[in-house]
Tab-separated table of C-alpha atoms in Angstrom:
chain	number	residue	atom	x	y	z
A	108	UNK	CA	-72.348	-36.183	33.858
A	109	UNK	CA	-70.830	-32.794	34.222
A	110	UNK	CA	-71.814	-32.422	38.028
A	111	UNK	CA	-70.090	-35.671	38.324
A	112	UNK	CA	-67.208	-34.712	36.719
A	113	UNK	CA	-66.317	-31.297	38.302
A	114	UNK	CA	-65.362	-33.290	41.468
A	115	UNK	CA	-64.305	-36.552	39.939
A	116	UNK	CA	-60.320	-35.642	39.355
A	117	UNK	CA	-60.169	-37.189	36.294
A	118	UNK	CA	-62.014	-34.273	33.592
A	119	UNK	CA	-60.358	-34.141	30.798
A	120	UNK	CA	-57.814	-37.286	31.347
A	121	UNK	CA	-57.155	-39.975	28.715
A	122	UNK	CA	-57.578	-43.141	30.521
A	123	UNK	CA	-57.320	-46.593	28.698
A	124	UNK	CA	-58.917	-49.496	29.593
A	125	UNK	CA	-58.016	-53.450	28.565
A	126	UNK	CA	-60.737	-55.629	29.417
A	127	UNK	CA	-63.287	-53.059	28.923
A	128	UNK	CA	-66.206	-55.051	27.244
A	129	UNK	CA	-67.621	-56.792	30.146
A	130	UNK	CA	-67.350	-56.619	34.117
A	131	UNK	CA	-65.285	-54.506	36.317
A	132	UNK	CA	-63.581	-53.469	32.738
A	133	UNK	CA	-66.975	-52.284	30.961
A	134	UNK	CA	-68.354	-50.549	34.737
A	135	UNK	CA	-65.153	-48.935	35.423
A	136	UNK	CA	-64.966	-47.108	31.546
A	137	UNK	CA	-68.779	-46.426	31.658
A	138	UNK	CA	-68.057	-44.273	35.511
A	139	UNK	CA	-64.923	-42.954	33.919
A	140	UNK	CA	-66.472	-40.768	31.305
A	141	UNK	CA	-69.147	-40.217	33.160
A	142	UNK	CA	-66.630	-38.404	35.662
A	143	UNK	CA	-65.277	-36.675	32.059
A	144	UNK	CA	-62.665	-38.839	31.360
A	145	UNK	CA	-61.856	-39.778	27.674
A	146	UNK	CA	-62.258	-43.415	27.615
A	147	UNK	CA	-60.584	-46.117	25.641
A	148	UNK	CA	-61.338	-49.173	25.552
A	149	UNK	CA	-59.438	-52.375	24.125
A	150	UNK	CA	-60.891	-55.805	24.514
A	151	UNK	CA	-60.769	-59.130	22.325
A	152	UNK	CA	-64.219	-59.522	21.457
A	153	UNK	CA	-65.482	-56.403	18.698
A	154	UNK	CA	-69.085	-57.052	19.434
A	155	UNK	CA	-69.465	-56.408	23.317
A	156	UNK	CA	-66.640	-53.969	22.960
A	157	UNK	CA	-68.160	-52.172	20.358
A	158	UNK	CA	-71.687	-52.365	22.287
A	159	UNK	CA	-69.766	-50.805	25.086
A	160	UNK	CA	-68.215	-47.933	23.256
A	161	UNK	CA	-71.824	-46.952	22.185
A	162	UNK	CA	-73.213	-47.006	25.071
A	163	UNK	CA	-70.990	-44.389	26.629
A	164	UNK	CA	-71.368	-42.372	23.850
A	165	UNK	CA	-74.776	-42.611	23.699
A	166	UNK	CA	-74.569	-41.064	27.185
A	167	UNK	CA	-72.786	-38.316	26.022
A	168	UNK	CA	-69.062	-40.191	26.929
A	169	UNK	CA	-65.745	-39.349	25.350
A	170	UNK	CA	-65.589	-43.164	24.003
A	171	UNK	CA	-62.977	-44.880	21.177
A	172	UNK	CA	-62.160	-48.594	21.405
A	173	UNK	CA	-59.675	-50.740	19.656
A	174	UNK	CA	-60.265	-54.771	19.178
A	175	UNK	CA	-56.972	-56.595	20.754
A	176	UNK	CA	-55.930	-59.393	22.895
A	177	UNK	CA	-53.476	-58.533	25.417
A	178	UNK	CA	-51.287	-61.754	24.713
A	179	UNK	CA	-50.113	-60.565	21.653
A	180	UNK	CA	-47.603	-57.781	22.177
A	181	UNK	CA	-48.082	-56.100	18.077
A	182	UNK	CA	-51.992	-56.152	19.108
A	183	UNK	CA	-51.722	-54.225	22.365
A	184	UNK	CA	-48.917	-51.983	21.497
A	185	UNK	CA	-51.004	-51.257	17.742
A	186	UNK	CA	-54.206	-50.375	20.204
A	187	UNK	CA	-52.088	-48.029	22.616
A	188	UNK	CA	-51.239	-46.388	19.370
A	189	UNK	CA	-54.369	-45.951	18.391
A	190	UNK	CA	-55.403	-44.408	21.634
A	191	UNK	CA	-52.983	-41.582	21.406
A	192	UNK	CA	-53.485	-40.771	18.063
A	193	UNK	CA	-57.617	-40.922	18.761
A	194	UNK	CA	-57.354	-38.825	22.429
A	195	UNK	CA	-53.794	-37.720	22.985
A	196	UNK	CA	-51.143	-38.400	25.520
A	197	UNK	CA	-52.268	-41.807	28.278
A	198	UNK	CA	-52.651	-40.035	31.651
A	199	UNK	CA	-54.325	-43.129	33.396
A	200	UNK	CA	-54.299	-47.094	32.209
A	201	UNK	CA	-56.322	-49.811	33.827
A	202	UNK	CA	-54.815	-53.113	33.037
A	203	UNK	CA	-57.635	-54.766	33.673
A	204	UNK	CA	-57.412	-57.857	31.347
A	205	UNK	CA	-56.979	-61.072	32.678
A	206	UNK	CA	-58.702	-65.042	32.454
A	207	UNK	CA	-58.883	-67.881	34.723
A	208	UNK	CA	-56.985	-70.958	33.293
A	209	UNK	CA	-57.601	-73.854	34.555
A	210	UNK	CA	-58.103	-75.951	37.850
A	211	UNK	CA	-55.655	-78.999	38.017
A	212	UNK	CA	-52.898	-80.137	40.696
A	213	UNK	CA	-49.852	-78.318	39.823
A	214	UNK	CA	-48.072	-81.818	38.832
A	215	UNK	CA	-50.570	-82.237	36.562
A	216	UNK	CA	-51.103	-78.730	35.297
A	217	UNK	CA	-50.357	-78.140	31.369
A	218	UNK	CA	-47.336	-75.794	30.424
A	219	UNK	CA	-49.090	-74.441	27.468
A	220	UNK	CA	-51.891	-73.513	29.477
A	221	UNK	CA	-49.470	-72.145	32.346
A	222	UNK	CA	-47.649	-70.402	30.041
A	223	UNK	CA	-50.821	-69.030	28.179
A	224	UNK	CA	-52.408	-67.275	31.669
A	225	UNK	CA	-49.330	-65.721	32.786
A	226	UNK	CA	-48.923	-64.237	29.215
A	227	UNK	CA	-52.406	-62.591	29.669
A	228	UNK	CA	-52.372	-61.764	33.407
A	229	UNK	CA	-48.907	-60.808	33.872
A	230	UNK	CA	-46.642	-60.096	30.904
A	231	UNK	CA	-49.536	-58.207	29.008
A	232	UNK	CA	-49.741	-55.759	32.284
A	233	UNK	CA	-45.650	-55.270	31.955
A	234	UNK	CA	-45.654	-54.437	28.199
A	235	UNK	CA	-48.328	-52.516	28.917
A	236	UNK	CA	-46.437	-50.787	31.695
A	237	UNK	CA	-43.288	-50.853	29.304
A	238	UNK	CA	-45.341	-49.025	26.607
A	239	UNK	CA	-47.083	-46.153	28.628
A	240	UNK	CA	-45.151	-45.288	32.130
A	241	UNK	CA	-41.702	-43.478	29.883
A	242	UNK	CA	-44.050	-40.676	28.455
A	243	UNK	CA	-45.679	-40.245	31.844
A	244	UNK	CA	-42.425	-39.663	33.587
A	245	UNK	CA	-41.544	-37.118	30.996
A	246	UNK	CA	-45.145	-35.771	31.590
A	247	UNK	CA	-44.395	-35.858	35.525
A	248	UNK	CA	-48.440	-37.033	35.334
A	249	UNK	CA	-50.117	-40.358	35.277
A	250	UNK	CA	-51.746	-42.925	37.235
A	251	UNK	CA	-51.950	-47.197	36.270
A	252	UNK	CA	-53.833	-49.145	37.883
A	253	UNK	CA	-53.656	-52.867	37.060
A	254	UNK	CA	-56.577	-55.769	38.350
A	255	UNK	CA	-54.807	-58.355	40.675
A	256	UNK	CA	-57.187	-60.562	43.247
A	257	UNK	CA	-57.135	-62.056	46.439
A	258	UNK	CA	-54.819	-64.843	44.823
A	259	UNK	CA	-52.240	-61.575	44.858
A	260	UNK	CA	-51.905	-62.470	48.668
A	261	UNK	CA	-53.075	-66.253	49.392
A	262	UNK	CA	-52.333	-68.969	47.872
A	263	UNK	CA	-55.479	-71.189	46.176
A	264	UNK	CA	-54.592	-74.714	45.730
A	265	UNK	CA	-54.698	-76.769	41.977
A	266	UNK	CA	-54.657	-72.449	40.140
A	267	UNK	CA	-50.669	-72.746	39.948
A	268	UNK	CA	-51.045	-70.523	36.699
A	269	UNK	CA	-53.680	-68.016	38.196
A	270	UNK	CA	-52.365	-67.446	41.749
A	271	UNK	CA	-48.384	-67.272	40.255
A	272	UNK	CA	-49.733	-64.773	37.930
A	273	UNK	CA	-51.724	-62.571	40.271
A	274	UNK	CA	-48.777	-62.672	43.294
A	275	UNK	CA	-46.509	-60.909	39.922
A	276	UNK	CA	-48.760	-58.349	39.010
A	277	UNK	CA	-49.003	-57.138	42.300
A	278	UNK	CA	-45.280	-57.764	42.371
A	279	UNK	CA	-44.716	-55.555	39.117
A	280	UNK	CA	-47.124	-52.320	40.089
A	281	UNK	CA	-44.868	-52.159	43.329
A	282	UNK	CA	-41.967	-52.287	41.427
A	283	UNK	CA	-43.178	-49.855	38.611
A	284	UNK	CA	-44.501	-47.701	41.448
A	285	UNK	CA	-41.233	-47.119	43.098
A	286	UNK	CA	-39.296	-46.439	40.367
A	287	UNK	CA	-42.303	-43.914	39.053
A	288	UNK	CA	-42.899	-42.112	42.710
A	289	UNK	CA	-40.312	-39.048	42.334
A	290	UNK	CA	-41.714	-38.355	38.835
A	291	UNK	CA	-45.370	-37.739	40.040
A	292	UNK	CA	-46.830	-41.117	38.618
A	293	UNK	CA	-48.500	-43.583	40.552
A	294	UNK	CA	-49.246	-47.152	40.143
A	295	UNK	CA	-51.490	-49.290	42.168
A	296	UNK	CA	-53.250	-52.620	42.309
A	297	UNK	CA	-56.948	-53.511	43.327
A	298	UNK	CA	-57.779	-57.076	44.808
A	299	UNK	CA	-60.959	-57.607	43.207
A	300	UNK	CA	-62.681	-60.719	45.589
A	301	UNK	CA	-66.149	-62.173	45.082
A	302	UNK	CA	-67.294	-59.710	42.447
A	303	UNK	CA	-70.383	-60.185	39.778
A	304	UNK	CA	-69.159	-60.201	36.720
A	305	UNK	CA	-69.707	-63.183	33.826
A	306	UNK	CA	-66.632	-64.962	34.664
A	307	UNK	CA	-67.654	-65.499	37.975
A	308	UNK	CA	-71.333	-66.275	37.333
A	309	UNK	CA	-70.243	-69.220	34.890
A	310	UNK	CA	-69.167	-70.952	38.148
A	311	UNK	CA	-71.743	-73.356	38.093
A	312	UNK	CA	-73.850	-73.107	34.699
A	313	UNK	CA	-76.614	-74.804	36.268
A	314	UNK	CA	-77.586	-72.690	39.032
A	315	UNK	CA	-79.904	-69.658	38.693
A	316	UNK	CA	-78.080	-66.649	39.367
A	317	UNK	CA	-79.614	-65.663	42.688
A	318	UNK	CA	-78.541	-69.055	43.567
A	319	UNK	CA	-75.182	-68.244	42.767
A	320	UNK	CA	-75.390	-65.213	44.204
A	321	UNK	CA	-76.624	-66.639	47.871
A	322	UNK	CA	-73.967	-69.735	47.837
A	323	UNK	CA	-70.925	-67.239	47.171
A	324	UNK	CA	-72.391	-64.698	50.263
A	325	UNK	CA	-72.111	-67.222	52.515
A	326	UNK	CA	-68.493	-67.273	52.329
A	327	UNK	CA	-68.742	-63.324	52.259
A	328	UNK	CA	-68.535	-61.433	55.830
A	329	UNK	CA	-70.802	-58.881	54.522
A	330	UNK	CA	-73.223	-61.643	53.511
A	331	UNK	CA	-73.212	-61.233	49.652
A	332	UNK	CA	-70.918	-60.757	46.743
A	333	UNK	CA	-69.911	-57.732	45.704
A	334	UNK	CA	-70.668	-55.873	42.330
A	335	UNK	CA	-68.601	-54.408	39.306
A	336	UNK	CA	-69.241	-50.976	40.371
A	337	UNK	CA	-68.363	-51.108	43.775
A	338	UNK	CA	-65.237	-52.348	42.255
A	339	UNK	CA	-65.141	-49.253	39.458
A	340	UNK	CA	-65.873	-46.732	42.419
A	341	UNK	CA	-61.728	-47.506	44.260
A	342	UNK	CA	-61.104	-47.739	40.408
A	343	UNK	CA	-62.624	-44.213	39.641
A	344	UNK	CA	-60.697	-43.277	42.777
A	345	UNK	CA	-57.247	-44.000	42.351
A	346	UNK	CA	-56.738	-43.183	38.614
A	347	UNK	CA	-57.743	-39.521	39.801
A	348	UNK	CA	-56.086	-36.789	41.153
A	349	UNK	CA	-58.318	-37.129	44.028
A	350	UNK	CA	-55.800	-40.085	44.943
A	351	UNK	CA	-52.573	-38.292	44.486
A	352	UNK	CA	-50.575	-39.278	47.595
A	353	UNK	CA	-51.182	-43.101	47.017
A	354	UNK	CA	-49.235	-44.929	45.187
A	355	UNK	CA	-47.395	-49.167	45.591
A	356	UNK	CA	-50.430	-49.689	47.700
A	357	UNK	CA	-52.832	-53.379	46.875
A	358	UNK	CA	-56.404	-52.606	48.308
A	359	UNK	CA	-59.022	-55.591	47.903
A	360	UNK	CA	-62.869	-54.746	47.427
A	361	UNK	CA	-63.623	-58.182	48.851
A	362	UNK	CA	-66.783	-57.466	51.677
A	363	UNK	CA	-63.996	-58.379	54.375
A	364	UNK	CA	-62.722	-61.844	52.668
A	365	UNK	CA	-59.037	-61.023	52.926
A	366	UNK	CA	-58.782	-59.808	56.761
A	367	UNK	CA	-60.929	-62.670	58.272
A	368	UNK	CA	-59.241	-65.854	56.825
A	369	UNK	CA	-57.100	-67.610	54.394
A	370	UNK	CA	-57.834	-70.084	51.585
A	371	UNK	CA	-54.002	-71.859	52.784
């Protein structure tokens, strides 16, 4: 862990992570403090979340976690709270957080259930945003990196909810990231596309998960999905210092999905 950390960019840093239990969240915090970051990690479920604090610690990880869903505002701002007063100052967030919905034409799509995703994908990333970015303009230091998908830049028919709130996340970390540039912070967005994690793998209950694994490929130019830390690796990347000229850019970890064709 400390060989990894002494070229990592990130020893030392305070990085927060939202969505941290499972998936890209829970690969992305593990590679974090094993690069000597101090990891937090917030999450709705306490159990997972909890068994993914330990783990890092267990490995000798700077690890502190706080149980909250992003959707309510007084849970994620009480858990950013609770981060600074465990580890200090935020230097790098991950809003990683994020759900599905539902599949339905759009004429037919719910409005509580619209209004319910873009709560968690989108405005959950800007009070987020709101809550972190001021002190890291005074600090003239910090990095956020927020989880969009290939539904940031294509359009997926009978998602309304899902692909709206994707195209405004991406929409928001350029935003944020222009008006943060001349103060030293950065703010990016990764396209995550076919990538093993349990949402995806609850695709189709019924299949075994190599089978899962060999449909999805197919539609892969690189022949197979991808995995959660492949994904944490760009992650790793641009919350660093290592990635300190980069900044309003969208990069997808997709095995060549998004420069080949379009779901339109």
């Amino acid at each position: 862990m400390a060989a990894e950390a002494r070229v990592s960019g990130l020893e030392g840093r305070h990085v927060l992570v939202t969505g941290a239990s499972t998936g890209i969240g829970r690969a992305t915090a593990s590679m974090l403090a094993r690069r000597g970051a101090k990891v937090f990690l917030v999450a709705r479920n306490e159990s997972p979340l909890k068994a993914a604090t330990g783990a890092i610690a267990g490995e000798g990880g700077a690890a502190a976690c706080a149980a909250a869903d992003v959707a309510d505002r007084l849970g994620l701002i009480e858990a950013i709270d609770a981060a600074e007063r465990h580890f200090g100052p935020i230097d790098g967030l991950f809003a990683n957080a994020g759900t599905g919905g539902r599949f339905a034409p759009l004429g037919e799509y719910d409005d509580e259930v619209f209004e319910s995703v873009i709560r968690t994908n989108l405005t959950s990333v800007f009070w987020a945003m709101k809550r972190v970015l001021p002190g890291m303009i005074a600090r003239k230091r910090g990095s956020i990196l927020v989880t969009g998908s290939l539904a940031s830049e294509r359009g997926m028919a009978n998602n309304a909810a899902y692909v709206a709130s994707k195209h405004g996340v991406l929409g928001l970390a350029r935003a944020a990231a222009i008006e943060a540039a001349s103060h030293n912070v950065r703010v990016n967005c990764v396209l995550p596309g076919l990538i093993e994690t349990p949402m995806l793998m609850q695709l189709d209950p019924h299949a075994s998960p190599q089978t899962l694994r060999d449909l999805l490929g197919k539609g892969v130019p690189m022949g197979r999905i991808g995995t959660a830390e492949e994904l944490a690796e760009l992650a790793c990347f641009l919350l660093s210092d290592l990635a300190s000229h980069i900044t309003a850019q969208s990069i997808a970890v997709d095995g060549g999905i998004l420069g080949t064709h379009t779901t339109r």
